[in-house]
Short mmCIF file of C-alpha atoms and ligand atoms in Angstrom, two decimals:
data_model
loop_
_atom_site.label_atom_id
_atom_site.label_comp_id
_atom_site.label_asym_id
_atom_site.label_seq_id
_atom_site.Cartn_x
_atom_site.Cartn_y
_atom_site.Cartn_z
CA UNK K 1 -8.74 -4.57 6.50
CA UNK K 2 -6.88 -5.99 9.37
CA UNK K 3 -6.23 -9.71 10.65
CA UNK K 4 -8.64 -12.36 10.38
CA UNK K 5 -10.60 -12.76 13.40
CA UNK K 6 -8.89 -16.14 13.76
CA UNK K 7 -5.54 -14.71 13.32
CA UNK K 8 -3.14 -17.15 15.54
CA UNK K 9 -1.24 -14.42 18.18
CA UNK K 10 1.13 -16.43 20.53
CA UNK K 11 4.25 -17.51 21.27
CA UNK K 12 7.10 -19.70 20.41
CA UNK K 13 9.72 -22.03 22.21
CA UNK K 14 11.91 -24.47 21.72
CA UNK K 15 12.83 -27.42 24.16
CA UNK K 16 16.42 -27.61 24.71
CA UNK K 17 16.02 -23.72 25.17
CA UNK K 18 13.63 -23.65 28.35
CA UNK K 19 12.89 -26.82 29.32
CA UNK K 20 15.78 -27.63 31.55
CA UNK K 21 15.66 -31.25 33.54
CA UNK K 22 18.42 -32.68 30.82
CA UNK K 23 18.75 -36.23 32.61
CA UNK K 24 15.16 -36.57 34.39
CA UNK K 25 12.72 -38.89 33.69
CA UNK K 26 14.52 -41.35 31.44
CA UNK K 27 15.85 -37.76 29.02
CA UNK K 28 18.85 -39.17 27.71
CA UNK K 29 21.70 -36.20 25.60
CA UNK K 30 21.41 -34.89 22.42
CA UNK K 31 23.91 -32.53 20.99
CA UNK K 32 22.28 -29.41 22.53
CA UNK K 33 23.09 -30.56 26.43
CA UNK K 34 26.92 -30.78 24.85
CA UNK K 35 27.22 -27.09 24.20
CA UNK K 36 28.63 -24.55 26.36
CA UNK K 37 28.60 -21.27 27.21
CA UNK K 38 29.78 -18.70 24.05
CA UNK K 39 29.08 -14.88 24.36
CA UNK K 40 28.83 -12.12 22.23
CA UNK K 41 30.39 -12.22 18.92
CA UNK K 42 31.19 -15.47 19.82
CA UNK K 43 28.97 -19.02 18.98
CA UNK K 44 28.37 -22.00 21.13
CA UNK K 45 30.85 -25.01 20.79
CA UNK K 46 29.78 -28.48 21.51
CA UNK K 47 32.34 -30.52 23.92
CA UNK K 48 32.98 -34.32 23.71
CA UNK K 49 30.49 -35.17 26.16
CA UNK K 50 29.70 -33.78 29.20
CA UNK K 51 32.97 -32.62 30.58
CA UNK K 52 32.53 -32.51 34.36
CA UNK K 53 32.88 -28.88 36.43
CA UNK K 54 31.92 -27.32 32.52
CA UNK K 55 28.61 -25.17 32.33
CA UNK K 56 26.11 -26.01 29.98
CA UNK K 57 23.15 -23.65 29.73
CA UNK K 58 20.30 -25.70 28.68
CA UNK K 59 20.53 -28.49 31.66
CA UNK K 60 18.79 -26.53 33.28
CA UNK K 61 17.51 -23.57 31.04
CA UNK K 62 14.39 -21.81 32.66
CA UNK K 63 12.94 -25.42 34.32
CA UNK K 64 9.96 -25.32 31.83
CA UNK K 65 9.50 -28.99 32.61
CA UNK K 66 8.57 -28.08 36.16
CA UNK K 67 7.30 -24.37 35.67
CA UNK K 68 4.83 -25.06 32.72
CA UNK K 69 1.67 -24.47 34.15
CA UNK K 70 2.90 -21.24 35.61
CA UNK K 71 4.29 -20.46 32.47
CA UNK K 72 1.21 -21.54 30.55
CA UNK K 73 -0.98 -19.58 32.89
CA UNK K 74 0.99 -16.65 32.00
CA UNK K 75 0.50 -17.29 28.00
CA UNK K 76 -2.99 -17.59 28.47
CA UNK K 77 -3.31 -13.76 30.62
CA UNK K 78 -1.33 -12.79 27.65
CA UNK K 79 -3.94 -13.74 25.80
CA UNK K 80 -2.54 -16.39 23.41
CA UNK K 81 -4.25 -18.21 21.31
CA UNK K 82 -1.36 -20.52 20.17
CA UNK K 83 1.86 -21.80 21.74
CA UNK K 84 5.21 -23.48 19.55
CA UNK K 85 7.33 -25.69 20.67
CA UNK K 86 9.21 -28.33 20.03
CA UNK K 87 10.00 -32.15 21.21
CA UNK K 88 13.51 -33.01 22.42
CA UNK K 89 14.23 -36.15 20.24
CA UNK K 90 16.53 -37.46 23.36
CA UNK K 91 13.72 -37.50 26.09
CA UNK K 92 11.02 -39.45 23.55
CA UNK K 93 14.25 -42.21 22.04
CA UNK K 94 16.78 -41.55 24.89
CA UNK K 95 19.48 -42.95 22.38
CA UNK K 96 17.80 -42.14 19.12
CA UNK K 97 18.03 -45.93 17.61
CA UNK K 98 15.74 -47.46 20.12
CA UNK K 99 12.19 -49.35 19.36
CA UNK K 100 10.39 -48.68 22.21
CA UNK K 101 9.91 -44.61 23.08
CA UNK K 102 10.45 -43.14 27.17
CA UNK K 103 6.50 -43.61 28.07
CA UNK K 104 7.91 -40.83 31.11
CA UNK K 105 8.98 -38.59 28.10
CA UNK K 106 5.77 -39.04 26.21
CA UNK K 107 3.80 -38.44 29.55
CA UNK K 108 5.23 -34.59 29.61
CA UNK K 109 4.56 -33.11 26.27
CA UNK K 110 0.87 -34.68 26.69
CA UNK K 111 0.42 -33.17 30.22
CA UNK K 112 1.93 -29.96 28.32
CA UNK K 113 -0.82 -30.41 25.87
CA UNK K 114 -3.69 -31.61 28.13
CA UNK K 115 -3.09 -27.79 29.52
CA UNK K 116 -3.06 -25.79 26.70
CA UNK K 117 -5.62 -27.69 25.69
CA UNK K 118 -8.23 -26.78 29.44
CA UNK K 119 -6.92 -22.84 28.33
CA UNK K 120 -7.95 -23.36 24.74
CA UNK K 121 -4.32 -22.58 23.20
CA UNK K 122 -3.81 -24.40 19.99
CA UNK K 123 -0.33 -26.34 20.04
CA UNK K 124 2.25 -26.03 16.99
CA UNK K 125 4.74 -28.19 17.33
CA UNK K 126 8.06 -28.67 15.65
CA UNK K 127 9.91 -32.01 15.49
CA UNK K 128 13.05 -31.26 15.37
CA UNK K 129 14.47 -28.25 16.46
CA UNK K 130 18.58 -28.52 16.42
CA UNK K 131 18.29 -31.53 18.85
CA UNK K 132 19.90 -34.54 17.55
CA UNK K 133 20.10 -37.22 19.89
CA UNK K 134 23.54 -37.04 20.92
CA UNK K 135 24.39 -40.72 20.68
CA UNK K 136 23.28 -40.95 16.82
CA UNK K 137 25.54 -37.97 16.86
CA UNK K 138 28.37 -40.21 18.24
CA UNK K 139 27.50 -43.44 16.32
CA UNK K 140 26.29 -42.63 12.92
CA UNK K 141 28.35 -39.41 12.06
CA UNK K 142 26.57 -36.94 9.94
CA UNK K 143 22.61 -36.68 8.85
CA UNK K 144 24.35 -37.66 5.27
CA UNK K 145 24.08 -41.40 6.48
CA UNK K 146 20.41 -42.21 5.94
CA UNK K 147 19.86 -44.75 8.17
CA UNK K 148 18.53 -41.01 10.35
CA UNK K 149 15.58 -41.48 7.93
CA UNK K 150 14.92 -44.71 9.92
CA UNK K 151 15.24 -43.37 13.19
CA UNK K 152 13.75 -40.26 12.54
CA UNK K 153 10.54 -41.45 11.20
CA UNK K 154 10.26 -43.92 14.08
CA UNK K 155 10.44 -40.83 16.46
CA UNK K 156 8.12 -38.40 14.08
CA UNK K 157 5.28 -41.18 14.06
CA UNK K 158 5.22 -41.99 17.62
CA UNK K 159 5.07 -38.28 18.40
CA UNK K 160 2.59 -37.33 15.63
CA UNK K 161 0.06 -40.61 16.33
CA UNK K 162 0.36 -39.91 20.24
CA UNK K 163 -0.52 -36.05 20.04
CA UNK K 164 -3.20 -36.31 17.37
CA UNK K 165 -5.96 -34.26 17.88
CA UNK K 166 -3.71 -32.80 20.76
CA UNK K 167 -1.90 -30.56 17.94
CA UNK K 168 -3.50 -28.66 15.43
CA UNK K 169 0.28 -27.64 13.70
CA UNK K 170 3.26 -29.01 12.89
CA UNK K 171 6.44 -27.71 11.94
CA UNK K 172 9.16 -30.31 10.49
CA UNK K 173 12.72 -28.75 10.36
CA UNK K 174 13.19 -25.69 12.35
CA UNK K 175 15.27 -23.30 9.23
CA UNK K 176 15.54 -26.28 7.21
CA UNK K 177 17.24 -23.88 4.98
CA UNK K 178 19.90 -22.96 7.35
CA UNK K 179 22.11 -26.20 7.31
CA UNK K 180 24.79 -24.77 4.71
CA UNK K 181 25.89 -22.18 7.69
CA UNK K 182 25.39 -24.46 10.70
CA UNK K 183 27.92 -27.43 9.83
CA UNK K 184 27.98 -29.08 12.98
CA UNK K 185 25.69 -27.90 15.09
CA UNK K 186 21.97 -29.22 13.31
CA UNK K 187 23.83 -32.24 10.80
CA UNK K 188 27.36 -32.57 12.04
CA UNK K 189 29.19 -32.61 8.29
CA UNK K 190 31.72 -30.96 7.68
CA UNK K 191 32.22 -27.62 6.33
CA UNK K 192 32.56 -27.18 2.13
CA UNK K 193 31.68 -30.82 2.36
CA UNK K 194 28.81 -30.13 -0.55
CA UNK K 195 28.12 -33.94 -0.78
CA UNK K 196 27.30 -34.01 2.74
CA UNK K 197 25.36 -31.13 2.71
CA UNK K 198 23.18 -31.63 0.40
CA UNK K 199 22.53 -35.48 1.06
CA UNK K 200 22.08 -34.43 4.61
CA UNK K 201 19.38 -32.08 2.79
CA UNK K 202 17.78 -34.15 0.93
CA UNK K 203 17.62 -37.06 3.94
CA UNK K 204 16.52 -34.10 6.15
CA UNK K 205 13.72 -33.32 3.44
CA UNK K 206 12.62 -36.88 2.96
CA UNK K 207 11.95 -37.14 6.84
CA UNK K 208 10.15 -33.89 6.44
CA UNK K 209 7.76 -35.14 3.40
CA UNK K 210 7.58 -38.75 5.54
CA UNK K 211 6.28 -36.95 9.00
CA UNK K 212 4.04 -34.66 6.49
CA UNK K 213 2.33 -37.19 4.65
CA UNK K 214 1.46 -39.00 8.09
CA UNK K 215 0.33 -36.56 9.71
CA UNK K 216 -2.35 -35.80 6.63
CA UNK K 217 -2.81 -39.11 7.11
CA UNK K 218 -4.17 -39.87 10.39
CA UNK K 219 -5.30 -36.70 10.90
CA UNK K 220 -7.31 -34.43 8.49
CA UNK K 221 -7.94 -31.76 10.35
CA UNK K 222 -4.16 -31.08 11.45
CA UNK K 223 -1.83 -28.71 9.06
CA UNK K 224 1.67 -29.19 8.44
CA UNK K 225 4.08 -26.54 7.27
CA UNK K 226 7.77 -25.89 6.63
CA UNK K 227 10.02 -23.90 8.05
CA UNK K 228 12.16 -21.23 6.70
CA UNK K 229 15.27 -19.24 7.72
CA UNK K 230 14.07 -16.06 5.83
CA UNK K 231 16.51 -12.63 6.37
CA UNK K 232 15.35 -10.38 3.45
CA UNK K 233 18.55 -9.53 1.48
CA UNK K 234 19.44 -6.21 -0.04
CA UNK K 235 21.92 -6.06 -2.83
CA UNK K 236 25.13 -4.00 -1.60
CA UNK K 237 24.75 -1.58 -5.13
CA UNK K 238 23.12 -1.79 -8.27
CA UNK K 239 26.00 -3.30 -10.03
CA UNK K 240 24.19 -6.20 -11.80
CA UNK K 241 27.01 -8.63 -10.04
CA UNK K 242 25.41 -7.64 -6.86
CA UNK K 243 21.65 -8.18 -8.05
CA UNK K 244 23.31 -11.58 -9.24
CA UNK K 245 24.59 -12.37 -6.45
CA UNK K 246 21.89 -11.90 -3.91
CA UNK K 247 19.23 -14.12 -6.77
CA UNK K 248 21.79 -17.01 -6.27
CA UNK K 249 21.93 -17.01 -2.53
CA UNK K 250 18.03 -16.78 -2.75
CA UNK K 251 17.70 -19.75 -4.97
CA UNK K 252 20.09 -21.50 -2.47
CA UNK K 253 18.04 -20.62 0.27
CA UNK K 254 14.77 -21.50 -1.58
CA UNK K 255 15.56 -25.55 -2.47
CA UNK K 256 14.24 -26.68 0.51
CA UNK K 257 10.82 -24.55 0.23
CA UNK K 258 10.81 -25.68 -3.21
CA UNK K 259 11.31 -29.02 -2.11
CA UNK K 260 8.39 -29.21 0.50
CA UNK K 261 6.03 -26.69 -1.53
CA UNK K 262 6.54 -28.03 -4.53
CA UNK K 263 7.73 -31.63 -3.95
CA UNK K 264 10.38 -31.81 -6.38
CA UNK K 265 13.94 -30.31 -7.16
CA UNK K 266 13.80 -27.52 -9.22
CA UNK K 267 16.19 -27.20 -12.41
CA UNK K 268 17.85 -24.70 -10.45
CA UNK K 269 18.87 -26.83 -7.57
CA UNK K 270 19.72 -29.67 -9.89
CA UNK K 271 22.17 -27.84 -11.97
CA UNK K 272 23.61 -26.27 -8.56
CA UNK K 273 24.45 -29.88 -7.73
CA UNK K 274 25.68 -30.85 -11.19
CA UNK K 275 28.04 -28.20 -10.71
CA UNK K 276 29.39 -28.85 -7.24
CA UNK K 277 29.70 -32.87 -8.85
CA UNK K 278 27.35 -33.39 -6.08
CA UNK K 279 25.73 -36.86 -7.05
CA UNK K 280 22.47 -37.19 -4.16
CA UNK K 281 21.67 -40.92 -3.03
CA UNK K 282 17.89 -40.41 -3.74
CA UNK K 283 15.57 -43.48 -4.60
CA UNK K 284 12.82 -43.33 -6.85
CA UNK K 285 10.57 -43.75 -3.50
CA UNK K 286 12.09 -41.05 -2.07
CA UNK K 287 10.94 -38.90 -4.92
CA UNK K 288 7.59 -39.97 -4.82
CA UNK K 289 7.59 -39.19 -0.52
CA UNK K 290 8.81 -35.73 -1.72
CA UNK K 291 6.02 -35.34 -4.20
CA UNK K 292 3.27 -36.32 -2.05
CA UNK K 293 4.50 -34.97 1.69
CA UNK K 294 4.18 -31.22 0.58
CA UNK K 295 2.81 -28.70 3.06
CA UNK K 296 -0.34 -27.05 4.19
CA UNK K 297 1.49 -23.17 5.15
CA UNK K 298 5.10 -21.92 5.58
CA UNK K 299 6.20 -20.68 8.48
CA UNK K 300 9.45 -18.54 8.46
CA UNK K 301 11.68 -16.89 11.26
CA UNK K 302 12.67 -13.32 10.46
CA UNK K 303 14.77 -11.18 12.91
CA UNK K 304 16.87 -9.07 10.41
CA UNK K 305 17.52 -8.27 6.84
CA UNK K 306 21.30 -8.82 5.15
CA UNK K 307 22.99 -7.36 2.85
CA UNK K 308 25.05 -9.36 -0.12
CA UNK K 309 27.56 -7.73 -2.39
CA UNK K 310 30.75 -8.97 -5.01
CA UNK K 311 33.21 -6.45 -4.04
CA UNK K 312 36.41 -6.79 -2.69
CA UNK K 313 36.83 -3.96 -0.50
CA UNK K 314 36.92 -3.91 2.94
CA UNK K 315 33.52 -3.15 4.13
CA UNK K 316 32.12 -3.65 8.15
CA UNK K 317 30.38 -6.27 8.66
CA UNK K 318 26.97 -6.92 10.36
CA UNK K 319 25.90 -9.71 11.95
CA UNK K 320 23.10 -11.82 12.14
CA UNK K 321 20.88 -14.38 12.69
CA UNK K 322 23.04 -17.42 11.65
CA UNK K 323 23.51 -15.61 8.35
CA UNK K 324 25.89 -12.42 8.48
CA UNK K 325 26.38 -9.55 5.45
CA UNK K 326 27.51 -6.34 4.85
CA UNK K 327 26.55 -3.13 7.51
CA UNK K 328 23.55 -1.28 5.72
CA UNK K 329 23.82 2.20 6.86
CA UNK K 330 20.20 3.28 6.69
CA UNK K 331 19.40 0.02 9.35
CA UNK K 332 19.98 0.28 13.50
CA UNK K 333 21.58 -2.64 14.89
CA UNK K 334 20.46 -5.04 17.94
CA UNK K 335 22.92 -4.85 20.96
CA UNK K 336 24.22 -8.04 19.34
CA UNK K 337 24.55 -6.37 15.97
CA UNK K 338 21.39 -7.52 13.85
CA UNK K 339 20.02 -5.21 11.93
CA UNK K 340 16.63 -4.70 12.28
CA UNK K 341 14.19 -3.71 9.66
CA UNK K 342 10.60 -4.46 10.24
CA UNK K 343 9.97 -3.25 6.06
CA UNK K 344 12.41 -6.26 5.77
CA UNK K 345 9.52 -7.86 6.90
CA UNK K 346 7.30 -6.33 4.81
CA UNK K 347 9.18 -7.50 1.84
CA UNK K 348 9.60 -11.15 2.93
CA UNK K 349 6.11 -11.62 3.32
CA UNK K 350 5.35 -10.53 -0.37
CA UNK K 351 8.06 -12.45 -1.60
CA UNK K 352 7.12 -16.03 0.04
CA UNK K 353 3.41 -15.03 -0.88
CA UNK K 354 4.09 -14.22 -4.48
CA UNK K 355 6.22 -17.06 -5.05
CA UNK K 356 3.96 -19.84 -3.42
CA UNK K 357 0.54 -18.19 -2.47
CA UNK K 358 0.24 -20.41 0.72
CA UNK K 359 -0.86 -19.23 4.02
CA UNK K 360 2.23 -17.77 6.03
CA UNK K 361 2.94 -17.97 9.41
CA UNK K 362 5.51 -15.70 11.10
CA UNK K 363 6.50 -18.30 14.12
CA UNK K 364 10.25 -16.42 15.19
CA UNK K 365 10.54 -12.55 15.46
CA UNK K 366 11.53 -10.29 18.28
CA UNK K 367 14.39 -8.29 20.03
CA UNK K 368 17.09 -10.11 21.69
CA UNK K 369 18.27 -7.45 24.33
CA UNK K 370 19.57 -7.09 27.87
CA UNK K 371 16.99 -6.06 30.29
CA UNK K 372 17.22 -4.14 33.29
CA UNK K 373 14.84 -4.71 36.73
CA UNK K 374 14.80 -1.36 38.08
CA UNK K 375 14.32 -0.39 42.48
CA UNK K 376 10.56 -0.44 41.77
CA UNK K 377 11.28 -4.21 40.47
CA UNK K 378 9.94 -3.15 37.21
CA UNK K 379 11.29 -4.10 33.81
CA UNK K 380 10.50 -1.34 31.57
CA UNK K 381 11.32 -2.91 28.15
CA UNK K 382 10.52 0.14 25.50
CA UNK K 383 12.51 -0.86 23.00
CA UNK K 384 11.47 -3.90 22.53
CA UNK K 385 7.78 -2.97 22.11
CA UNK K 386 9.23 -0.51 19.47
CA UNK K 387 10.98 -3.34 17.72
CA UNK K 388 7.71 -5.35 17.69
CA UNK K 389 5.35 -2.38 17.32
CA UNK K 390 7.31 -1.97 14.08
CA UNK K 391 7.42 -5.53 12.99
CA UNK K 392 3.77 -6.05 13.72
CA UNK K 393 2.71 -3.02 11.98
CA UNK K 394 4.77 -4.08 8.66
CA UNK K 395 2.90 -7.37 9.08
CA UNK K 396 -0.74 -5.46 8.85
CA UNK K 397 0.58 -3.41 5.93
CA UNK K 398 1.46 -6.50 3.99
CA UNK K 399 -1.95 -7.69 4.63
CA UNK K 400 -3.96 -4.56 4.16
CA UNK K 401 -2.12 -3.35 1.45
CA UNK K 402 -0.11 -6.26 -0.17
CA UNK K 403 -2.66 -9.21 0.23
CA UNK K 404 -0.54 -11.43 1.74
CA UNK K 405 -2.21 -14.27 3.69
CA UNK K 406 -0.71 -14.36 6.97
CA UNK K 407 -2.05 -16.59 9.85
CA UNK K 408 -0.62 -16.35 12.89
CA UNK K 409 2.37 -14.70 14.71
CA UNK K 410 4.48 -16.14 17.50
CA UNK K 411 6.58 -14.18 19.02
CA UNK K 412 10.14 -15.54 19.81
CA UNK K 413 10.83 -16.49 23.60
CA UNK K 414 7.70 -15.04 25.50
CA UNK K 415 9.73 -15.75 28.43
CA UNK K 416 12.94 -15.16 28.55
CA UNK K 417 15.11 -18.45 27.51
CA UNK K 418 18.54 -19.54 27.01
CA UNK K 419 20.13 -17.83 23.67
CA UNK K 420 20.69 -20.33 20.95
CA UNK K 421 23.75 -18.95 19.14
CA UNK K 422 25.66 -17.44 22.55
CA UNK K 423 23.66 -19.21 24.96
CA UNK K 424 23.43 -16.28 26.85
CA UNK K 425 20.31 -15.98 29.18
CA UNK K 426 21.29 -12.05 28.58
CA UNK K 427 19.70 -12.17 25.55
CA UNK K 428 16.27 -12.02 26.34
CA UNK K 429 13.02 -12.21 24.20
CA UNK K 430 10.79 -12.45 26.72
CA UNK K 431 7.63 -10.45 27.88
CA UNK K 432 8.24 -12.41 31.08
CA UNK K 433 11.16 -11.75 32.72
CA UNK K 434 13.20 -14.95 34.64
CA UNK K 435 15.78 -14.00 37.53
CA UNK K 436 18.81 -16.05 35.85
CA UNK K 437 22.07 -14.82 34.59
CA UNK K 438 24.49 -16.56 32.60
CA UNK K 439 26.54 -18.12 34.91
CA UNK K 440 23.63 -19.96 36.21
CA UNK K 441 22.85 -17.82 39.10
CA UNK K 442 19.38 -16.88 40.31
CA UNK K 443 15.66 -17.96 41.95
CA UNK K 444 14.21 -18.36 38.13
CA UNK K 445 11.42 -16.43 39.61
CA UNK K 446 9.11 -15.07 36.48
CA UNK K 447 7.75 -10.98 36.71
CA UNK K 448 6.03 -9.46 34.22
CA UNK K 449 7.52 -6.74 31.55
CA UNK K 450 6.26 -3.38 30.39
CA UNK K 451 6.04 -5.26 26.75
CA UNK K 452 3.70 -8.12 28.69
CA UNK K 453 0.57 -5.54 28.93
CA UNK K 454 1.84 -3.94 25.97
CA UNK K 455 1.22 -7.18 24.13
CA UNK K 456 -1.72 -7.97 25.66
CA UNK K 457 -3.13 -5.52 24.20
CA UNK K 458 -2.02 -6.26 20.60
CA UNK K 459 -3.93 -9.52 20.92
CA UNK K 460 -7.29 -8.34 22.27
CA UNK K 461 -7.49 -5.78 19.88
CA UNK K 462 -6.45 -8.20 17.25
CA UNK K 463 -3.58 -6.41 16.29
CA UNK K 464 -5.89 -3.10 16.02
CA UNK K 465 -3.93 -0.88 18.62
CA UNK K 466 0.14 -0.93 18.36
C1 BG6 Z 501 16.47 -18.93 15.45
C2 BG6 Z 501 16.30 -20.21 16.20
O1 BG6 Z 501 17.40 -19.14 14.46
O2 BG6 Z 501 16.93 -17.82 16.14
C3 BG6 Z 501 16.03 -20.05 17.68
O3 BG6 Z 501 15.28 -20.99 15.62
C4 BG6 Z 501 16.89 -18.93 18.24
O4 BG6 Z 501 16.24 -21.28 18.31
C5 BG6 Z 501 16.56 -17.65 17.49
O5 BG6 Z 501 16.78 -18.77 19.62
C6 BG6 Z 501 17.28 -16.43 18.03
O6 BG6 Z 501 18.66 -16.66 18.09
P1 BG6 Z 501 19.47 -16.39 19.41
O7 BG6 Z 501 20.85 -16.81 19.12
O8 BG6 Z 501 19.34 -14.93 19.68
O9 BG6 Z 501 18.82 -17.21 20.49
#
């Protein structure tokens, strides 16, 4: 019973959302330093550019690039055994077509290594993480042109041969699975535009399977996983249209795991794209990348569970993340209206585990909430230890009582960071607290949260006291 004693507790980040310093060192723009401010119930647009006198949240985000070692210092009294993050494409290939990588770019992440490294944190990191550099953006339109297969494997090598040894994990796509509802944001194609989708899937996969199959390459003793957009979904009622319904958007969501598990299309997918006359560019070398790049583990992000349904009346709405549904009445909502159910959880983990039987890693889950800091300066952050409490606990049942492998769990944003849908720094994660609000205001000072000693705990126990 209970986690393995080399059970991976941490943390997980991604660049554009902390790191900050947008145009130092050589960084040149990718599509994230283009978005500005949206709020609640309403998403991030990009602009054309950087539109002077126009606030963008992640130019300067929490200043990760200059705070890490405070930051990591904090990890490591957390106890963490493992850190995620991600590379921003822009500050490696400035322009994303280049030969020759930013050396100054390079120099950061393995600084940011070196140190996790002297406080014995093993490093996941994911390669691309809703970061396109925003000139290939600009020049070569959506990730349907493949010539990004060129450009991305040029970046994925450099980073994967410079870091070896330095990284024990990598993730390829962050929610691979989630292009179909993020048109412009992660592949810039436009919306009901199935032939772009989908070739912008499969040129997104065949990166994944090239960076896999190097990385298993040149280093054996590294793992490489997907990663999966995974909100469990209930059907609305038990009208058999319903149950239909919710299998379909399942399949949907699964091509891409099938894809990088399995290393081919399924029948499934292939009829899916027979029917939307979808006719996929794919060479036969391409097929064989797919077959041998498959993955070591799956990782997944889970925040909330949806609900799916065929009928036509007018039913309130929930939202989500990136994927909305129907309000489930027997769920409590997030301040921002996710629903949160940590049996949700429960039932994701059996059904990735029964499906694939690979290791799973949970590397995105927590409570995006406002926090208060009180006259005593103290945040006390209840309910998001009850959020996690409950998530974490659903995690030990599915291994105590389900079987499921899990290996690790990193918490979303273990400092607070800049939201990715809203961009609101509002929406905090974190067990760390940064004074910042979101018009930009504030010392970015870091205090510790009730949930920080509350999950301190988790992890020296080893999950053993909630
Ligand atoms: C995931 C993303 O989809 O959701 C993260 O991988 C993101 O980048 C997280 O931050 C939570 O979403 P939000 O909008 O609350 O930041």
């Amino acid at each position: 019973m209970g986690f393995k004693d080399n059970f991976l507790w941490g943390g997980a980040l991604s660049a554009y959302q902390c790191e900050g310093a947008y145009n130092i060192d050589g960084k040149g723009i990718s599509i994230a330093d283009v978005k500005k401010m949206g709020s609640l119930g309403k998403m991030r647009e990009m602009t054309d550019g950087i539109v002077e006198g126009q606030y963008y949240p992640s130019h300067e985000a929490i200043d990760f690039y200059h705070h890490y070692k405070e930051d990591l210092a904090l990890f490591k009294e957390l106890g963490f055994r493992c850190l995620r993050v991600s590379i921003a494409w822009s500050r490696i290939y400035p322009l994303g077509d280049e030969r020759e990588p930013n050396e100054k770019g390079l120099q950061f992440y393995e600084d940011l290594f070196l140190e996790c490294k002297r406080l014995e944190i093993d490093v996941m990191v994911t390669l691309f993480h809703a970061e396109t550099p925003y000139h290939l953006y600009k020049t070569y339109g959506s990730w349907a042109n493949k010539q990004y297969i060129t450009f991305f494997e040029r970046f994925a090598k450099t980073i994967i041969q410079r870091y070896k040894g330095l990284v024990r994990y990598w993730l390829t796509f962050n929610e691979i699975n989630g292009l179909p509802y993020l048109p412009g944001q992660s592949i810039n194609y436009k919306k009901g535009n199935k032939q772009d989708l989908y070739q912008a899937a499969h040129n997104q996969l065949v990166c994944c399977a090239i960076a896999t199959k190097y990385a298993h390459e040149i280093d054996k003793e590294c793992k490489v996983g997907c990663m999966l957009l995974y909100p469990t979904t209930y059907p609305f009622s038990s009208k058999p249209e319903d149950n239909l319904e919710v299998l379909k958007f399942k399949q949907e969501l699964s091509f891409y795991s099938d894809a990088q598990i399995r290393g081919y299309y399924t029948p499934n997918m292939l009829k899916i794209l027979e029917n939307e006359n979808v006719s996929l560019d794919i060479t036969d070398k391409e097929r064989e990348l797919l077959q041998i790049g498959t993955v070591d583990f799956i990782s997944f992000s889970y925040y909330n569970s949806n609900v799916l349904g065929t009928t036509k009346e007018q039913l309130e709405q929930a939202n989500g993340n990136i994927i909305r549904g129907i309000k489930n009445p027997y769920l409590q909502s997030s301040e921002w209206g996710w629903q949160i159910d940590p049996i949700g959880l429960r039932i994701a983990l059996n059904e990735l585990y029964d499906k694939y039987q690979l290791p799973l890693f949970i590397v995105e889950n927590g409570l995006g909430a406002k926090d208060t800091v009180t006259k005593k300066d103290e945040i006390i952050d209840d309910y998001r230890i009850d959020y996690l409490r409950a998530h974490i606990g659903a995690m030990k049942e599915a291994v105590d009582y389900d079987g499921v492998d899990v290996m690790g769990y990193t918490a979303w944003g273990p400092i607070d960071i800049v939201g990715a849908g809203t961009g609101q720094m509002s929406k905090r994660y974190g067990f760390i607290y940064v004074d910042k609000d979101d018009q930009g205001n504030g010392t970015l000072q870091r205090k510790k949260k009730k949930s920080f000693y509350w999950y301190q705990q988790v992890i020296k126990t080893n999950g053993e006291e909630l």
